[in-house]
PDB file of C-alpha atoms in Angstrom:
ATOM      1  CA  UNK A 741       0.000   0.000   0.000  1.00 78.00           C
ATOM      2  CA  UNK A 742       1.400   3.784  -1.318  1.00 90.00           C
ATOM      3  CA  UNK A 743       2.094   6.297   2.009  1.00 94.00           C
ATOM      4  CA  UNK A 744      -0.709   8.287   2.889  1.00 96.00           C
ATOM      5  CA  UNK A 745       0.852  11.614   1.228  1.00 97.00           C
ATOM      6  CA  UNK A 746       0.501  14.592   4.552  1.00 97.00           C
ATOM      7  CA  UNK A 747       0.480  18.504   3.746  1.00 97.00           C
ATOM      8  CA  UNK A 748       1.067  20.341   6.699  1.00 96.00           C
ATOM      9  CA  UNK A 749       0.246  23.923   7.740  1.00 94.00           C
ATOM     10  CA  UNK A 750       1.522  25.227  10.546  1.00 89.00           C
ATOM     11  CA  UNK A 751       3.416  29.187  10.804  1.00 81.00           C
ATOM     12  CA  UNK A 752       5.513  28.112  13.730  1.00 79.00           C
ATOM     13  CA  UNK A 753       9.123  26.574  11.988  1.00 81.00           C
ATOM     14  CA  UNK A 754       9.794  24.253  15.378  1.00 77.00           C
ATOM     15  CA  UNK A 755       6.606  22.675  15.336  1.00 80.00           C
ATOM     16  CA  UNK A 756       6.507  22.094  11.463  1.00 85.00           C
ATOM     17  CA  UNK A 757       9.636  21.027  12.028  1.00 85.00           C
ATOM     18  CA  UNK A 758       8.703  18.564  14.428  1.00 84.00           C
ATOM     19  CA  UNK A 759       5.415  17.085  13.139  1.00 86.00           C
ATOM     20  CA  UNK A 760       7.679  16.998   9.776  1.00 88.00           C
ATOM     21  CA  UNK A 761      10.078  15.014  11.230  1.00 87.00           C
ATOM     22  CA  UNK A 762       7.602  12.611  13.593  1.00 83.00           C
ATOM     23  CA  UNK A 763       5.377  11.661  10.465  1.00 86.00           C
ATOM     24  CA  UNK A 764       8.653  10.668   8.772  1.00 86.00           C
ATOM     25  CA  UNK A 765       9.205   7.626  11.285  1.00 86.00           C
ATOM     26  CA  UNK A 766       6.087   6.246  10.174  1.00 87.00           C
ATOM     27  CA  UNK A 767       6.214   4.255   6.902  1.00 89.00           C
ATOM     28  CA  UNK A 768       2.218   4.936   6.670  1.00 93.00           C
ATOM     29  CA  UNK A 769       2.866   8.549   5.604  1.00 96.00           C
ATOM     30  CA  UNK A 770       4.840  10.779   3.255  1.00 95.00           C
ATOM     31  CA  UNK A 771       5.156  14.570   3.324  1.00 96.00           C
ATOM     32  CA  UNK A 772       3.430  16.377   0.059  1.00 96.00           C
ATOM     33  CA  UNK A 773       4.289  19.469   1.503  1.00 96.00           C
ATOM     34  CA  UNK A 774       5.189  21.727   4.780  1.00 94.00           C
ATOM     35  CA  UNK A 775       3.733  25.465   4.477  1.00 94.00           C
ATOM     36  CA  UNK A 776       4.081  28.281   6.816  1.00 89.00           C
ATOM     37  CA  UNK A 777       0.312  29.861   6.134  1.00 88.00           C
ATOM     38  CA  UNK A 778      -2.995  28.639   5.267  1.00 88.00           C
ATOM     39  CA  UNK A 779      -3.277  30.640   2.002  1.00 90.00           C
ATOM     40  CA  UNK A 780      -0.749  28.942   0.859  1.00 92.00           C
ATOM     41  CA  UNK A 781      -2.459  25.380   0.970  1.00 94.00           C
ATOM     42  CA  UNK A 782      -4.796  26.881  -1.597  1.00 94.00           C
ATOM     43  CA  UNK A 783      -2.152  27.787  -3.892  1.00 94.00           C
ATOM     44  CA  UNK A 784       0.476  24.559  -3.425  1.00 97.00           C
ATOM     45  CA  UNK A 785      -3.212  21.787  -3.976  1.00 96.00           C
ATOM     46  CA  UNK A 786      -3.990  23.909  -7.381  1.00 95.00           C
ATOM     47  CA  UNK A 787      -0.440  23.192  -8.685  1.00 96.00           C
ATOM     48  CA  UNK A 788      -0.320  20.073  -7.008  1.00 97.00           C
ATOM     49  CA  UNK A 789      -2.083  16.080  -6.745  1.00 96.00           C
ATOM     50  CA  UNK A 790      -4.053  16.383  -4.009  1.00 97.00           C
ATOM     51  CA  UNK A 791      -3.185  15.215  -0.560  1.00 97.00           C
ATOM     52  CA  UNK A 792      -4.573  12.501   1.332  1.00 98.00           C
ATOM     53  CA  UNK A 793      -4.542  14.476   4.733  1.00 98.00           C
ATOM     54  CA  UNK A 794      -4.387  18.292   5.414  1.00 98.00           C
ATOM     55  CA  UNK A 795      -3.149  18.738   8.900  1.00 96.00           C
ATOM     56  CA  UNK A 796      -3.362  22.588   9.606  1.00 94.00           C
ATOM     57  CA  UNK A 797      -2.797  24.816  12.981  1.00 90.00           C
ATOM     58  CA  UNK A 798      -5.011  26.785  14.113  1.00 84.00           C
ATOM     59  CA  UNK A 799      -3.295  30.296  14.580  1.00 74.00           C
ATOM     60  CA  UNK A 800      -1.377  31.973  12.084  1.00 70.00           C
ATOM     61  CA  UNK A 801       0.600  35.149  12.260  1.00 61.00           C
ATOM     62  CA  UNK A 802      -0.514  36.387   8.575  1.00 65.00           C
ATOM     63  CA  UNK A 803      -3.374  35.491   6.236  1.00 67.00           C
ATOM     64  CA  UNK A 804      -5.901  33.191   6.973  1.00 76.00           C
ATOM     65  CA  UNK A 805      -6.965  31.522  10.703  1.00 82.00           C
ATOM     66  CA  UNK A 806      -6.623  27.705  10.280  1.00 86.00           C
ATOM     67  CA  UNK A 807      -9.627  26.834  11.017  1.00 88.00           C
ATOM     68  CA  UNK A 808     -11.533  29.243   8.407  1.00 90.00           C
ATOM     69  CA  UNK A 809      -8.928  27.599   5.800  1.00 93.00           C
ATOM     70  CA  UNK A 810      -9.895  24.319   6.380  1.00 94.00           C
ATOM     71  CA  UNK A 811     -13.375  24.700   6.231  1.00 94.00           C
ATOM     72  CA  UNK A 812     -12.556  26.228   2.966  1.00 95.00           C
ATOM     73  CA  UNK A 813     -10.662  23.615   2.182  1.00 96.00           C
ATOM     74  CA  UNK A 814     -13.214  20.946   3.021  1.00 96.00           C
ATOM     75  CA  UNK A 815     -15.546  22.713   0.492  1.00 96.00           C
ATOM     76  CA  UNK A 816     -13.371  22.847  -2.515  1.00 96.00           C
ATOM     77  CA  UNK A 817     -11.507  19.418  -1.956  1.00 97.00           C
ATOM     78  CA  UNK A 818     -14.020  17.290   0.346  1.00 96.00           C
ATOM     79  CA  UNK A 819     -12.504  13.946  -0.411  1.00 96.00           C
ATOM     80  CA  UNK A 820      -9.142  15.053   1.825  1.00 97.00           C
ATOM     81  CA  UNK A 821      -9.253  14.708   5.138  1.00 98.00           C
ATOM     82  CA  UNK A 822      -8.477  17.612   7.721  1.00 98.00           C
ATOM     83  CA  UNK A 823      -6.933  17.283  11.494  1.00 97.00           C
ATOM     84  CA  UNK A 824      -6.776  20.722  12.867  1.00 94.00           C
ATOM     85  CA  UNK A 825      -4.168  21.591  16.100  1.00 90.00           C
ATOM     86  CA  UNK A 826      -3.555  23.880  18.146  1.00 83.00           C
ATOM     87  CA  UNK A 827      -1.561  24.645  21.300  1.00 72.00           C
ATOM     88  CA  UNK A 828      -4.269  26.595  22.609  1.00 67.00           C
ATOM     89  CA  UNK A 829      -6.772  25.318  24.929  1.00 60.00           C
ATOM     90  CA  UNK A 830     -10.253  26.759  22.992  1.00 64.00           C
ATOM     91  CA  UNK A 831     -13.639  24.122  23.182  1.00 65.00           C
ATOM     92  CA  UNK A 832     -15.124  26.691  21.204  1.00 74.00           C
ATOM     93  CA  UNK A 833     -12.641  26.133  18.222  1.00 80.00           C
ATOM     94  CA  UNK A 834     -13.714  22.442  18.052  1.00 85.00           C
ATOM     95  CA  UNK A 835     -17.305  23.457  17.484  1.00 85.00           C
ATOM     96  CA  UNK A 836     -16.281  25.377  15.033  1.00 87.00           C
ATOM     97  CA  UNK A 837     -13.944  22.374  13.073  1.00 91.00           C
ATOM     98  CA  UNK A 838     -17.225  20.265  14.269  1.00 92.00           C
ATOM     99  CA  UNK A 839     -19.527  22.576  11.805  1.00 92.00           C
ATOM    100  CA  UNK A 840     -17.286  22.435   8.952  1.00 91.00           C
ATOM    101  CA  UNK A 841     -17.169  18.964   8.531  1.00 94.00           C
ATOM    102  CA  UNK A 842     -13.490  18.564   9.524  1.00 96.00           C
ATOM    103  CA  UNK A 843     -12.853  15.219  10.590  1.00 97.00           C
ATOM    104  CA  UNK A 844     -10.220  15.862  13.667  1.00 97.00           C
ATOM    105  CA  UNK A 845      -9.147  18.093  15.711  1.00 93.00           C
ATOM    106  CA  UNK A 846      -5.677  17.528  18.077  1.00 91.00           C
ATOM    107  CA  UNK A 847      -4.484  19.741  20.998  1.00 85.00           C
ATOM    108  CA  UNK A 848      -0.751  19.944  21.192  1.00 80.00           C
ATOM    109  CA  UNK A 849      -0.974  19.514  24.877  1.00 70.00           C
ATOM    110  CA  UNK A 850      -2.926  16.780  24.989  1.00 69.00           C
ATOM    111  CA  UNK A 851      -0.663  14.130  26.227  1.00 63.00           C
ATOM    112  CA  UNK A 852      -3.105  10.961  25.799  1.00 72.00           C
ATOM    113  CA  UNK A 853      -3.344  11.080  22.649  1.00 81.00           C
ATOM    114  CA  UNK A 854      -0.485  11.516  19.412  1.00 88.00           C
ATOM    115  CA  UNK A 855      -0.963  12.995  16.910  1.00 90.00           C
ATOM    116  CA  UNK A 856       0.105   9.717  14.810  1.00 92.00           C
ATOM    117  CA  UNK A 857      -2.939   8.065  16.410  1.00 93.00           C
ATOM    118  CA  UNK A 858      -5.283  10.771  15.031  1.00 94.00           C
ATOM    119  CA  UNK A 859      -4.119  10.587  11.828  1.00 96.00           C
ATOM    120  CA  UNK A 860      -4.139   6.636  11.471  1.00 96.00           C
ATOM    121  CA  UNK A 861      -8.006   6.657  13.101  1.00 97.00           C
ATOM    122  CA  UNK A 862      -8.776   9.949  10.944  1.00 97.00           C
ATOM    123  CA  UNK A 863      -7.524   7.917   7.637  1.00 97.00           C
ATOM    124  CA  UNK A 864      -9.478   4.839   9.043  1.00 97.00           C
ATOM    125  CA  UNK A 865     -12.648   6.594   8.774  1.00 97.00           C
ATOM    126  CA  UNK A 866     -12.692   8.213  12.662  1.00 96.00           C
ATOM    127  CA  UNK A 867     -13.817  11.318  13.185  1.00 96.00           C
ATOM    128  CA  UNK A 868     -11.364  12.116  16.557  1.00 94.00           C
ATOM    129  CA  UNK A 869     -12.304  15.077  18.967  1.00 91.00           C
ATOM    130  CA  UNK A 870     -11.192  15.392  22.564  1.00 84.00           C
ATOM    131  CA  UNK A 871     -13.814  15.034  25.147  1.00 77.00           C
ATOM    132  CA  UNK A 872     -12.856  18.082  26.046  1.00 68.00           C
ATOM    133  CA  UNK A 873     -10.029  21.204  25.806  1.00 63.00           C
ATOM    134  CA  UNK A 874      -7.284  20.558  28.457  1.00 63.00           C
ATOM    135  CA  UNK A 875      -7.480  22.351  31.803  1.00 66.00           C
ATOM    136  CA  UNK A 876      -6.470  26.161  31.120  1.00 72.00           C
ATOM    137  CA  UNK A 877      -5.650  28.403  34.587  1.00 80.00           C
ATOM    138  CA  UNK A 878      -6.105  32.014  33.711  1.00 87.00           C
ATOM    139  CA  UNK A 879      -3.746  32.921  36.893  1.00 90.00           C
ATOM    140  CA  UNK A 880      -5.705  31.409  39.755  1.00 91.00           C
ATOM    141  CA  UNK A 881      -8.734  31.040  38.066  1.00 89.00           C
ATOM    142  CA  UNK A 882     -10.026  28.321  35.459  1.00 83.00           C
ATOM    143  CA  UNK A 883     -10.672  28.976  31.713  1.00 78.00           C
ATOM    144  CA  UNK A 884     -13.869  26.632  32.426  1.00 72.00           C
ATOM    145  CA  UNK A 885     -15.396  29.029  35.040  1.00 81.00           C
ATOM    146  CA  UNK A 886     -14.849  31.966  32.367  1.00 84.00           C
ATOM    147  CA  UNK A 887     -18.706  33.220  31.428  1.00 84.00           C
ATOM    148  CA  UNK A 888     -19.345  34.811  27.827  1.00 79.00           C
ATOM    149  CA  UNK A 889     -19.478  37.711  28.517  1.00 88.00           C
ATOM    150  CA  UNK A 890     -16.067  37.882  30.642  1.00 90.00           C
ATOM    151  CA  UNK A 891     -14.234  36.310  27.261  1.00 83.00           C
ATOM    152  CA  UNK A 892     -15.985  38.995  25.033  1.00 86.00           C
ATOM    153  CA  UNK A 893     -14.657  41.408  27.473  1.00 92.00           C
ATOM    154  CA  UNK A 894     -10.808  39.495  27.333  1.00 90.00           C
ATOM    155  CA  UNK A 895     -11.343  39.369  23.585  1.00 83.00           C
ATOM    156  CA  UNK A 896     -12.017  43.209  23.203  1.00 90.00           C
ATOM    157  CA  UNK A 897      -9.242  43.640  25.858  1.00 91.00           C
ATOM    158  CA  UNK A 898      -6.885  42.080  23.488  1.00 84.00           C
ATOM    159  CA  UNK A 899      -7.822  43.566  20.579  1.00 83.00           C
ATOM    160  CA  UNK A 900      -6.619  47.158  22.236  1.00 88.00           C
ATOM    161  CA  UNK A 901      -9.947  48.845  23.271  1.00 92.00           C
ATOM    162  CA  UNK A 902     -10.212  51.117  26.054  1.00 95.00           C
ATOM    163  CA  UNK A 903     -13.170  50.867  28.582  1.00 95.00           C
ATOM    164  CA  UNK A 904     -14.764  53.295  26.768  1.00 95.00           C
ATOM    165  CA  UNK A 905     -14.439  51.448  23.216  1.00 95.00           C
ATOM    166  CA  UNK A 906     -15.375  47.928  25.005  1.00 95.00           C
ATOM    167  CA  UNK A 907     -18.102  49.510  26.579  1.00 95.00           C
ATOM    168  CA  UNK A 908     -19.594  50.869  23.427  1.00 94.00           C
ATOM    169  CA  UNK A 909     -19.467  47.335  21.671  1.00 91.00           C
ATOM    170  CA  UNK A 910     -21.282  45.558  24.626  1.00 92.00           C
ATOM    171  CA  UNK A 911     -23.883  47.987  25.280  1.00 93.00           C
ATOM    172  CA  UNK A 912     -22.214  49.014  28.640  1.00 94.00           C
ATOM    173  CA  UNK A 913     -21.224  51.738  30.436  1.00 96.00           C
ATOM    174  CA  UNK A 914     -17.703  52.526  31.038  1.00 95.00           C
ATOM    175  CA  UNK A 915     -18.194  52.147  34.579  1.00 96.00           C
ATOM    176  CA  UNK A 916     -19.072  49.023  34.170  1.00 96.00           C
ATOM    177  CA  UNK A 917     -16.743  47.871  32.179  1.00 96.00           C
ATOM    178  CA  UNK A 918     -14.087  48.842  34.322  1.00 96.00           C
ATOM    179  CA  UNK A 919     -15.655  47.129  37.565  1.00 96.00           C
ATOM    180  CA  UNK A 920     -16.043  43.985  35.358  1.00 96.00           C
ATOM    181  CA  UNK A 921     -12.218  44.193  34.588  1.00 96.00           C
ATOM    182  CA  UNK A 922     -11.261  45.148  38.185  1.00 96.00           C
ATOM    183  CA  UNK A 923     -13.063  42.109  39.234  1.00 96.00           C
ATOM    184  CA  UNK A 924     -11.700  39.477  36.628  1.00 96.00           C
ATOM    185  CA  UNK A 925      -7.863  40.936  38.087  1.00 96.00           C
ATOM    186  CA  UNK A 926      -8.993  40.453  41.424  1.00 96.00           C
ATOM    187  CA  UNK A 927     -10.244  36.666  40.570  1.00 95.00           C
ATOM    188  CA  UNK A 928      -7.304  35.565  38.926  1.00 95.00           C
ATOM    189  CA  UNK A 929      -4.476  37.366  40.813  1.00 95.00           C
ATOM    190  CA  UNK A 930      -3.327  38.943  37.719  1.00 95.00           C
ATOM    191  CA  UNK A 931      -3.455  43.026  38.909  1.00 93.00           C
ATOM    192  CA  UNK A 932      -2.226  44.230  35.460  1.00 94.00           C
ATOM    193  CA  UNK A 933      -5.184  45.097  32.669  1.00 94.00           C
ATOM    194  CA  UNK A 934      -2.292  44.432  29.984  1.00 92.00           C
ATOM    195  CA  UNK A 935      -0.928  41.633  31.542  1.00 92.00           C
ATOM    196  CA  UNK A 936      -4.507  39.957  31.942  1.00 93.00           C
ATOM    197  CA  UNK A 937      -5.109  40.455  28.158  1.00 89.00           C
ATOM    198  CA  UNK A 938      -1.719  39.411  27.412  1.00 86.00           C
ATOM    199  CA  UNK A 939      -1.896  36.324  29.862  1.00 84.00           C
ATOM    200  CA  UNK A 940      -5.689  35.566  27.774  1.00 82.00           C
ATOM    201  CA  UNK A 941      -3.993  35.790  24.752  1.00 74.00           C
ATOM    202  CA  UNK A 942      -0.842  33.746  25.130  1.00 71.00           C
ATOM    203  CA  UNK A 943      -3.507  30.829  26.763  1.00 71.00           C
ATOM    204  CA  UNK A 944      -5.835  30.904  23.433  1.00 64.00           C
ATOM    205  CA  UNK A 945      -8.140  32.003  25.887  1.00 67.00           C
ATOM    206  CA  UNK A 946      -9.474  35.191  24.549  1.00 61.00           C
ATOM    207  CA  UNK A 947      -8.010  35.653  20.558  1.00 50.00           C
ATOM    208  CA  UNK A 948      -8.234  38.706  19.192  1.00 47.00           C
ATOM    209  CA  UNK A 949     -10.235  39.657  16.310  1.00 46.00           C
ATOM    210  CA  UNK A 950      -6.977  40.389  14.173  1.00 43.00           C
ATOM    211  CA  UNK A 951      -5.574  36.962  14.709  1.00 42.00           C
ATOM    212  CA  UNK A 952      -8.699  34.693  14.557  1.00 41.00           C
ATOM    213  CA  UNK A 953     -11.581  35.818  12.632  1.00 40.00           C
ATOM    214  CA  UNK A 954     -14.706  34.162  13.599  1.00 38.00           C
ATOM    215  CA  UNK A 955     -15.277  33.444  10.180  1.00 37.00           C
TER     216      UNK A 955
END
């Protein structure tokens, strides 16, 4: 049986790198192709036979968000499958992959699980999805714990809005805002607005708008 033939999309070099280099001890899989941006998956699979498996991160610093990509993908070239990773701990991103009909999705993190098991159930006709994102602290507090509203406000936080700005895009008033803020420092130990949007950030917690459109 011909290697499975693996593109893979992923913008930071040491983890293509890696993935790169752990698919190649496998004698179930080849690498078509290892790109540093989702856009250009579209561009390498029009000049290209088709891959067998896409396997694309999640965040990238330019062009396209990995998951919007693949669901592209999925629609132009459904017959290729799609694992989507990410280091970041987000249960809202695997609703997302859920939606578009990607098959997997793989946390980074995740230690029960490699990523050369999801792609040998994935190409065996599994559709793989943690039971759930791995345990996230935002300082003292948990992701889990985190309402809606509270990651809006981290989202908005991290996209550079001041109390006023955030205030105006949830129907707010400043004040409020700012006691809403106050209060999410005070729960998670984390007594610096920039470092609490920073911290949110860094966690996948709260992505800004500029780095993951919601597509």
């Amino acid at each position: 049986m011909e290697p499975y033939r693996v593109l893979i999309a992923d913008d930071e070099m040491i983890s293509r790198g890696y993935m790169e280099l752990f698919i190649r001890t496998s004698n179930r899989y080849e690498i078509a192709a290892a790109l540093p941006y989702a856009d250009d998956v579209f561009a390498w699979c029009e000049k290209n036979p088709l891959p067998d498996l896409v396997v694309m991160d999640v965040l990238m610093a330019a062009g396209t968000d990995g998951l919007t990509a693949a669901g592209e993908l999925k629609k132009r070239y459904p017959r290729v499958k799609i694992i989507v990773t990410t280091s970041m701990a987000d249960a809202d991103w695997t609703d997302r992959a859920k939606e578009s009909g990607i098959e997997s999705f793989w946390f980074k993190t995740y230690p029960d699980l490699s990523l050369l098991e999801v792609m040998d159930r994935t190409m065996a006709g599994e559709s793989v999805y943690p039971a759930s994102a791995p345990a996230v602290m935002l300082g003292d507090l948990p992701a889990s714990r985190l309402s809606k509203q509270q990651r809006t406000l981290l989202r908005l936080m991290t996209d550079g809005l001041s109390n006023r700005e955030i205030a105006e895009k949830m129907g707010l008033s400043p004040n409020t805002v700012k006691e809403y803020v106050d209060t999410l420092m005070e729960r998670t130990g984390i007594h610096s607005r920039t470092g609490l949007a920073a911290r949110a950030s860094r966690l996948g917690i709260a992505v800004s708008d500029t780095d993951l459109r919601s597509g």
